PDB file of C-alpha atoms in Angstrom:
ATOM      1  CA  UNK A   1     -43.185  90.259-202.262  1.00  0.00           C
ATOM      2  CA  UNK A   2     -45.752  91.289-204.895  1.00  0.00           C
ATOM      3  CA  UNK A   3     -49.443  91.075-203.922  1.00  0.00           C
ATOM      4  CA  UNK A   4     -51.511  88.326-205.414  1.00  0.00           C
ATOM      5  CA  UNK A   5     -53.413  89.388-208.527  1.00  0.00           C
ATOM      6  CA  UNK A   6     -56.846  87.818-207.669  1.00  0.00           C
ATOM      7  CA  UNK A   7     -58.061  88.632-211.311  1.00  0.00           C
ATOM      8  CA  UNK A   8     -55.888  85.720-212.268  1.00  0.00           C
ATOM      9  CA  UNK A   9     -57.685  83.358-210.012  1.00  0.00           C
ATOM     10  CA  UNK A  10     -60.966  81.581-210.488  1.00  0.00           C
ATOM     11  CA  UNK A  11     -61.919  83.572-207.459  1.00  0.00           C
ATOM     12  CA  UNK A  12     -64.809  81.519-205.941  1.00  0.00           C
ATOM     13  CA  UNK A  13     -63.757  78.622-203.784  1.00  0.00           C
ATOM     14  CA  UNK A  14     -66.324  76.260-202.317  1.00  0.00           C
ATOM     15  CA  UNK A  15     -64.963  74.652-199.102  1.00  0.00           C
ATOM     16  CA  UNK A  16     -66.743  71.390-197.889  1.00  0.00           C
ATOM     17  CA  UNK A  17     -67.631  72.488-194.237  1.00  0.00           C
ATOM     18  CA  UNK A  18     -68.410  70.559-191.131  1.00  0.00           C
ATOM     19  CA  UNK A  19     -67.967  73.327-188.661  1.00  0.00           C
ATOM     20  CA  UNK A  20     -64.749  71.758-187.349  1.00  0.00           C
ATOM     21  CA  UNK A  21     -61.294  73.210-187.073  1.00  0.00           C
ATOM     22  CA  UNK A  22     -59.733  71.719-190.280  1.00  0.00           C
ATOM     23  CA  UNK A  23     -62.486  73.003-192.704  1.00  0.00           C
ATOM     24  CA  UNK A  24     -62.590  76.335-190.823  1.00  0.00           C
ATOM     25  CA  UNK A  25     -58.719  76.722-191.043  1.00  0.00           C
ATOM     26  CA  UNK A  26     -58.854  75.746-194.796  1.00  0.00           C
ATOM     27  CA  UNK A  27     -61.457  78.500-195.559  1.00  0.00           C
ATOM     28  CA  UNK A  28     -59.339  81.169-193.673  1.00  0.00           C
ATOM     29  CA  UNK A  29     -56.122  80.059-195.588  1.00  0.00           C
ATOM     30  CA  UNK A  30     -57.815  80.358-198.991  1.00  0.00           C
ATOM     31  CA  UNK A  31     -59.492  83.629-198.021  1.00  0.00           C
ATOM     32  CA  UNK A  32     -56.069  84.986-197.163  1.00  0.00           C
ATOM     33  CA  UNK A  33     -54.744  83.912-200.555  1.00  0.00           C
ATOM     34  CA  UNK A  34     -57.396  85.903-202.236  1.00  0.00           C
ATOM     35  CA  UNK A  35     -60.218  83.494-202.803  1.00  0.00           C
ATOM     36  CA  UNK A  36     -63.952  84.486-202.230  1.00  0.00           C
ATOM     37  CA  UNK A  37     -65.127  81.724-199.800  1.00  0.00           C
ATOM     38  CA  UNK A  38     -68.445  79.870-199.778  1.00  0.00           C
ATOM     39  CA  UNK A  39     -68.747  77.172-197.178  1.00  0.00           C
ATOM     40  CA  UNK A  40     -70.683  74.035-198.393  1.00  0.00           C
ATOM     41  CA  UNK A  41     -72.199  71.453-196.048  1.00  0.00           C
ATOM     42  CA  UNK A  42     -73.578  68.155-197.345  1.00  0.00           C
ATOM     43  CA  UNK A  43     -76.701  66.748-195.757  1.00  0.00           C
ATOM     44  CA  UNK A  44     -78.593  63.569-196.538  1.00  0.00           C
ATOM     45  CA  UNK A  45     -81.839  64.372-194.800  1.00  0.00           C
ATOM     46  CA  UNK A  46     -81.493  62.064-191.802  1.00  0.00           C
ATOM     47  CA  UNK A  47     -80.614  64.822-189.268  1.00  0.00           C
ATOM     48  CA  UNK A  48     -80.640  68.556-189.424  1.00  0.00           C
ATOM     49  CA  UNK A  49     -76.974  68.380-188.539  1.00  0.00           C
ATOM     50  CA  UNK A  50     -76.049  71.121-190.871  1.00  0.00           C
ATOM     51  CA  UNK A  51     -77.225  73.552-188.262  1.00  0.00           C
ATOM     52  CA  UNK A  52     -73.997  73.210-186.369  1.00  0.00           C
ATOM     53  CA  UNK A  53     -72.030  74.300-189.605  1.00  0.00           C
ATOM     54  CA  UNK A  54     -74.467  77.259-190.151  1.00  0.00           C
ATOM     55  CA  UNK A  55     -73.617  78.537-186.595  1.00  0.00           C
ATOM     56  CA  UNK A  56     -69.921  78.288-187.180  1.00  0.00           C
ATOM     57  CA  UNK A  57     -70.149  79.900-190.643  1.00  0.00           C
ATOM     58  CA  UNK A  58     -71.750  82.843-188.902  1.00  0.00           C
ATOM     59  CA  UNK A  59     -68.875  83.079-186.592  1.00  0.00           C
ATOM     60  CA  UNK A  60     -66.478  83.045-189.368  1.00  0.00           C
ATOM     61  CA  UNK A  61     -68.524  85.462-191.384  1.00  0.00           C
ATOM     62  CA  UNK A  62     -68.399  83.510-194.591  1.00  0.00           C
ATOM     63  CA  UNK A  63     -71.251  82.637-197.059  1.00  0.00           C
ATOM     64  CA  UNK A  64     -72.641  79.134-196.366  1.00  0.00           C
ATOM     65  CA  UNK A  65     -74.995  76.787-198.213  1.00  0.00           C
ATOM     66  CA  UNK A  66     -76.322  73.358-197.547  1.00  0.00           C
ATOM     67  CA  UNK A  67     -76.402  70.741-200.399  1.00  0.00           C
ATOM     68  CA  UNK A  68     -78.897  67.860-199.935  1.00  0.00           C
ATOM     69  CA  UNK A  69     -77.827  64.707-201.564  1.00  0.00           C
ATOM     70  CA  UNK A  70     -79.663  61.438-202.139  1.00  0.00           C
ATOM     71  CA  UNK A  71     -79.907  59.452-198.859  1.00  0.00           C
ATOM     72  CA  UNK A  72     -79.113  56.305-200.851  1.00  0.00           C
ATOM     73  CA  UNK A  73     -75.630  57.448-200.854  1.00  0.00           C
ATOM     74  CA  UNK A  74     -75.592  57.493-196.989  1.00  0.00           C
ATOM     75  CA  UNK A  75     -77.363  54.120-196.874  1.00  0.00           C
ATOM     76  CA  UNK A  76     -74.838  52.490-199.059  1.00  0.00           C
ATOM     77  CA  UNK A  77     -72.050  53.926-197.044  1.00  0.00           C
ATOM     78  CA  UNK A  78     -73.554  52.282-193.909  1.00  0.00           C
ATOM     79  CA  UNK A  79     -73.952  48.989-195.895  1.00  0.00           C
ATOM     80  CA  UNK A  80     -70.146  49.181-196.669  1.00  0.00           C
ATOM     81  CA  UNK A  81     -69.442  49.820-192.930  1.00  0.00           C
ATOM     82  CA  UNK A  82     -71.676  47.046-191.659  1.00  0.00           C
ATOM     83  CA  UNK A  83     -70.033  44.633-194.213  1.00  0.00           C
ATOM     84  CA  UNK A  84     -66.499  45.640-193.215  1.00  0.00           C
ATOM     85  CA  UNK A  85     -66.933  46.136-189.487  1.00  0.00           C
ATOM     86  CA  UNK A  86     -65.090  49.456-189.622  1.00  0.00           C
ATOM     87  CA  UNK A  87     -65.950  52.881-191.030  1.00  0.00           C
ATOM     88  CA  UNK A  88     -63.143  53.844-193.255  1.00  0.00           C
ATOM     89  CA  UNK A  89     -64.282  52.553-196.764  1.00  0.00           C
ATOM     90  CA  UNK A  90     -67.934  53.804-196.130  1.00  0.00           C
ATOM     91  CA  UNK A  91     -66.623  57.237-195.246  1.00  0.00           C
ATOM     92  CA  UNK A  92     -64.316  57.154-198.247  1.00  0.00           C
ATOM     93  CA  UNK A  93     -67.206  56.252-200.447  1.00  0.00           C
ATOM     94  CA  UNK A  94     -69.310  59.144-199.355  1.00  0.00           C
ATOM     95  CA  UNK A  95     -66.458  61.559-199.847  1.00  0.00           C
ATOM     96  CA  UNK A  96     -65.755  60.457-203.372  1.00  0.00           C
ATOM     97  CA  UNK A  97     -69.410  60.426-204.371  1.00  0.00           C
ATOM     98  CA  UNK A  98     -69.915  64.001-202.809  1.00  0.00           C
ATOM     99  CA  UNK A  99     -66.843  65.459-204.702  1.00  0.00           C
ATOM    100  CA  UNK A 100     -68.049  63.708-207.901  1.00  0.00           C
ATOM    101  CA  UNK A 101     -71.435  65.325-207.616  1.00  0.00           C
ATOM    102  CA  UNK A 102     -70.638  68.808-206.609  1.00  0.00           C
ATOM    103  CA  UNK A 103     -67.907  69.128-209.011  1.00  0.00           C
ATOM    104  CA  UNK A 104     -70.661  69.300-211.813  1.00  0.00           C
ATOM    105  CA  UNK A 105     -71.568  72.674-210.233  1.00  0.00           C
ATOM    106  CA  UNK A 106     -68.436  74.167-208.781  1.00  0.00           C
ATOM    107  CA  UNK A 107     -65.163  74.938-210.479  1.00  0.00           C
ATOM    108  CA  UNK A 108     -63.007  75.360-207.419  1.00  0.00           C
ATOM    109  CA  UNK A 109     -63.636  72.826-204.481  1.00  0.00           C
ATOM    110  CA  UNK A 110     -61.538  72.610-201.258  1.00  0.00           C
ATOM    111  CA  UNK A 111     -61.752  70.747-198.086  1.00  0.00           C
ATOM    112  CA  UNK A 112     -59.948  70.137-194.771  1.00  0.00           C
ATOM    113  CA  UNK A 113     -57.928  66.955-195.663  1.00  0.00           C
ATOM    114  CA  UNK A 114     -54.837  66.813-193.755  1.00  0.00           C
ATOM    115  CA  UNK A 115     -51.371  65.369-194.510  1.00  0.00           C
ATOM    116  CA  UNK A 116     -51.839  62.765-191.744  1.00  0.00           C
ATOM    117  CA  UNK A 117     -55.381  61.831-192.581  1.00  0.00           C
ATOM    118  CA  UNK A 118     -56.224  58.303-193.822  1.00  0.00           C
ATOM    119  CA  UNK A 119     -59.822  58.863-194.672  1.00  0.00           C
ATOM    120  CA  UNK A 120     -61.389  60.610-196.350  1.00  0.00           C
ATOM    121  CA  UNK A 121     -58.500  61.323-198.504  1.00  0.00           C
ATOM    122  CA  UNK A 122     -57.998  60.947-202.252  1.00  0.00           C
ATOM    123  CA  UNK A 123     -54.727  59.558-203.727  1.00  0.00           C
ATOM    124  CA  UNK A 124     -52.629  61.703-206.063  1.00  0.00           C
ATOM    125  CA  UNK A 125     -54.023  59.739-209.051  1.00  0.00           C
ATOM    126  CA  UNK A 126     -57.621  60.277-207.811  1.00  0.00           C
ATOM    127  CA  UNK A 127     -57.081  63.995-207.591  1.00  0.00           C
ATOM    128  CA  UNK A 128     -55.757  64.172-211.085  1.00  0.00           C
ATOM    129  CA  UNK A 129     -58.552  62.080-212.365  1.00  0.00           C
ATOM    130  CA  UNK A 130     -61.291  64.099-210.673  1.00  0.00           C
ATOM    131  CA  UNK A 131     -59.721  67.457-211.926  1.00  0.00           C
ATOM    132  CA  UNK A 132     -59.218  66.199-215.481  1.00  0.00           C
ATOM    133  CA  UNK A 133     -62.707  64.497-215.803  1.00  0.00           C
ATOM    134  CA  UNK A 134     -64.587  67.461-214.373  1.00  0.00           C
ATOM    135  CA  UNK A 135     -62.381  70.263-215.351  1.00  0.00           C
ATOM    136  CA  UNK A 136     -62.095  71.575-211.785  1.00  0.00           C
ATOM    137  CA  UNK A 137     -59.544  72.631-209.349  1.00  0.00           C
ATOM    138  CA  UNK A 138     -59.508  70.645-206.159  1.00  0.00           C
ATOM    139  CA  UNK A 139     -57.578  72.179-203.286  1.00  0.00           C
ATOM    140  CA  UNK A 140     -56.453  70.828-199.943  1.00  0.00           C
ATOM    141  CA  UNK A 141     -54.674  73.688-198.032  1.00  0.00           C
ATOM    142  CA  UNK A 142     -53.707  71.694-194.960  1.00  0.00           C
ATOM    143  CA  UNK A 143     -51.788  68.955-196.811  1.00  0.00           C
ATOM    144  CA  UNK A 144     -48.434  70.519-196.255  1.00  0.00           C
ATOM    145  CA  UNK A 145     -48.882  70.933-192.465  1.00  0.00           C
ATOM    146  CA  UNK A 146     -48.104  68.398-189.780  1.00  0.00           C
ATOM    147  CA  UNK A 147     -50.005  67.935-186.521  1.00  0.00           C
ATOM    148  CA  UNK A 148     -48.094  70.209-184.398  1.00  0.00           C
ATOM    149  CA  UNK A 149     -48.205  73.075-186.918  1.00  0.00           C
ATOM    150  CA  UNK A 150     -52.009  72.533-187.404  1.00  0.00           C
ATOM    151  CA  UNK A 151     -52.446  72.615-183.565  1.00  0.00           C
ATOM    152  CA  UNK A 152     -50.641  75.924-183.288  1.00  0.00           C
ATOM    153  CA  UNK A 153     -52.661  77.475-186.059  1.00  0.00           C
ATOM    154  CA  UNK A 154     -55.912  76.250-184.576  1.00  0.00           C
ATOM    155  CA  UNK A 155     -55.065  77.635-181.173  1.00  0.00           C
ATOM    156  CA  UNK A 156     -54.081  80.967-182.760  1.00  0.00           C
ATOM    157  CA  UNK A 157     -57.238  81.392-184.721  1.00  0.00           C
ATOM    158  CA  UNK A 158     -60.090  79.626-182.906  1.00  0.00           C
ATOM    159  CA  UNK A 159     -61.899  78.948-179.798  1.00  0.00           C
ATOM    160  CA  UNK A 160     -63.095  75.248-179.878  1.00  0.00           C
ATOM    161  CA  UNK A 161     -65.254  72.879-178.108  1.00  0.00           C
ATOM    162  CA  UNK A 162     -63.790  69.401-177.709  1.00  0.00           C
ATOM    163  CA  UNK A 163     -65.838  66.274-176.561  1.00  0.00           C
ATOM    164  CA  UNK A 164     -66.143  62.542-177.164  1.00  0.00           C
ATOM    165  CA  UNK A 165     -67.631  61.959-180.681  1.00  0.00           C
ATOM    166  CA  UNK A 166     -70.956  60.636-179.185  1.00  0.00           C
ATOM    167  CA  UNK A 167     -71.425  63.882-177.217  1.00  0.00           C
ATOM    168  CA  UNK A 168     -70.497  66.569-179.724  1.00  0.00           C
ATOM    169  CA  UNK A 169     -72.496  66.854-182.883  1.00  0.00           C
ATOM    170  CA  UNK A 170     -70.959  68.276-186.118  1.00  0.00           C
ATOM    171  CA  UNK A 171     -72.085  68.725-189.717  1.00  0.00           C
ATOM    172  CA  UNK A 172     -69.876  65.880-190.937  1.00  0.00           C
ATOM    173  CA  UNK A 173     -70.566  62.557-192.690  1.00  0.00           C
ATOM    174  CA  UNK A 174     -70.054  60.645-189.432  1.00  0.00           C
ATOM    175  CA  UNK A 175     -72.857  62.283-187.644  1.00  0.00           C
ATOM    176  CA  UNK A 176     -75.577  61.080-190.030  1.00  0.00           C
ATOM    177  CA  UNK A 177     -73.836  57.709-190.355  1.00  0.00           C
ATOM    178  CA  UNK A 178     -74.143  57.167-186.755  1.00  0.00           C
ATOM    179  CA  UNK A 179     -77.939  58.079-186.863  1.00  0.00           C
ATOM    180  CA  UNK A 180     -78.517  55.444-189.596  1.00  0.00           C
ATOM    181  CA  UNK A 181     -76.521  52.881-187.708  1.00  0.00           C
ATOM    182  CA  UNK A 182     -78.832  53.491-184.783  1.00  0.00           C
ATOM    183  CA  UNK A 183     -81.890  53.328-186.825  1.00  0.00           C
ATOM    184  CA  UNK A 184     -80.777  49.823-188.025  1.00  0.00           C
ATOM    185  CA  UNK A 185     -80.422  48.657-184.243  1.00  0.00           C
ATOM    186  CA  UNK A 186     -76.654  49.005-184.382  1.00  0.00           C
ATOM    187  CA  UNK A 187     -74.350  50.634-181.790  1.00  0.00           C
ATOM    188  CA  UNK A 188     -72.086  53.144-183.525  1.00  0.00           C
ATOM    189  CA  UNK A 189     -69.431  52.387-180.918  1.00  0.00           C
ATOM    190  CA  UNK A 190     -69.080  48.962-182.301  1.00  0.00           C
ATOM    191  CA  UNK A 191     -67.818  50.538-185.530  1.00  0.00           C
ATOM    192  CA  UNK A 192     -66.375  53.893-184.621  1.00  0.00           C
ATOM    193  CA  UNK A 193     -63.763  53.826-181.849  1.00  0.00           C
ATOM    194  CA  UNK A 194     -64.100  56.514-179.186  1.00  0.00           C
ATOM    195  CA  UNK A 195     -62.345  59.683-180.260  1.00  0.00           C
ATOM    196  CA  UNK A 196     -62.426  63.405-179.567  1.00  0.00           C
ATOM    197  CA  UNK A 197     -64.326  65.646-181.967  1.00  0.00           C
ATOM    198  CA  UNK A 198     -63.986  69.423-182.134  1.00  0.00           C
ATOM    199  CA  UNK A 199     -66.213  72.233-183.224  1.00  0.00           C
ATOM    200  CA  UNK A 200     -65.323  75.852-183.696  1.00  0.00           C
ATOM    201  CA  UNK A 201     -67.313  77.974-181.345  1.00  0.00           C
ATOM    202  CA  UNK A 202     -65.314  81.329-181.451  1.00  0.00           C
ATOM    203  CA  UNK A 203     -62.774  83.340-183.514  1.00  0.00           C
ATOM    204  CA  UNK A 204     -59.669  84.842-181.908  1.00  0.00           C
ATOM    205  CA  UNK A 205     -58.431  86.619-185.023  1.00  0.00           C
ATOM    206  CA  UNK A 206     -59.179  86.806-188.755  1.00  0.00           C
TER     207      UNK A 206
END
């Protein structure tokens, strides 16, 4: 098979990065395809939760930047969650707003959205609209992989820490959403069911 000619690529890919296994695996896949990787973590100024992503970025040895967005986006997301009684629409709102904003500055954007995810996840029509309106490329490298395949890839590449979501902080939307819920006198567990979170803490191979 012929080697990829990276001169034909828009070679800088900005990967939305939480420090978790999915965004980490997406970065490695794109790097192996010839992209120059820059990890991008979104922060709304409620917590310094981006620090967790910074630490994982050092492990992966990729460039990393933190982008601060208006806290009103986060607050509106929490309003949606409180109104609905569940988090999916609020998280979806943040993700769409984030992509819409950063696509003004980056030409190639990627994230760790998986085939089996429900949120955050853009529909095919929403992806087409984003790419056409903003003249960008939006890449989701994990969309073709099922749960078993992803588990095998993660176990092959990473050492990970897994704990209950209330115990393991990441640099994702949920961490700051939970903080705002608490600041409003709400218990996040009333809106987010208990689930296992993971963070990459080591690299087995590149």
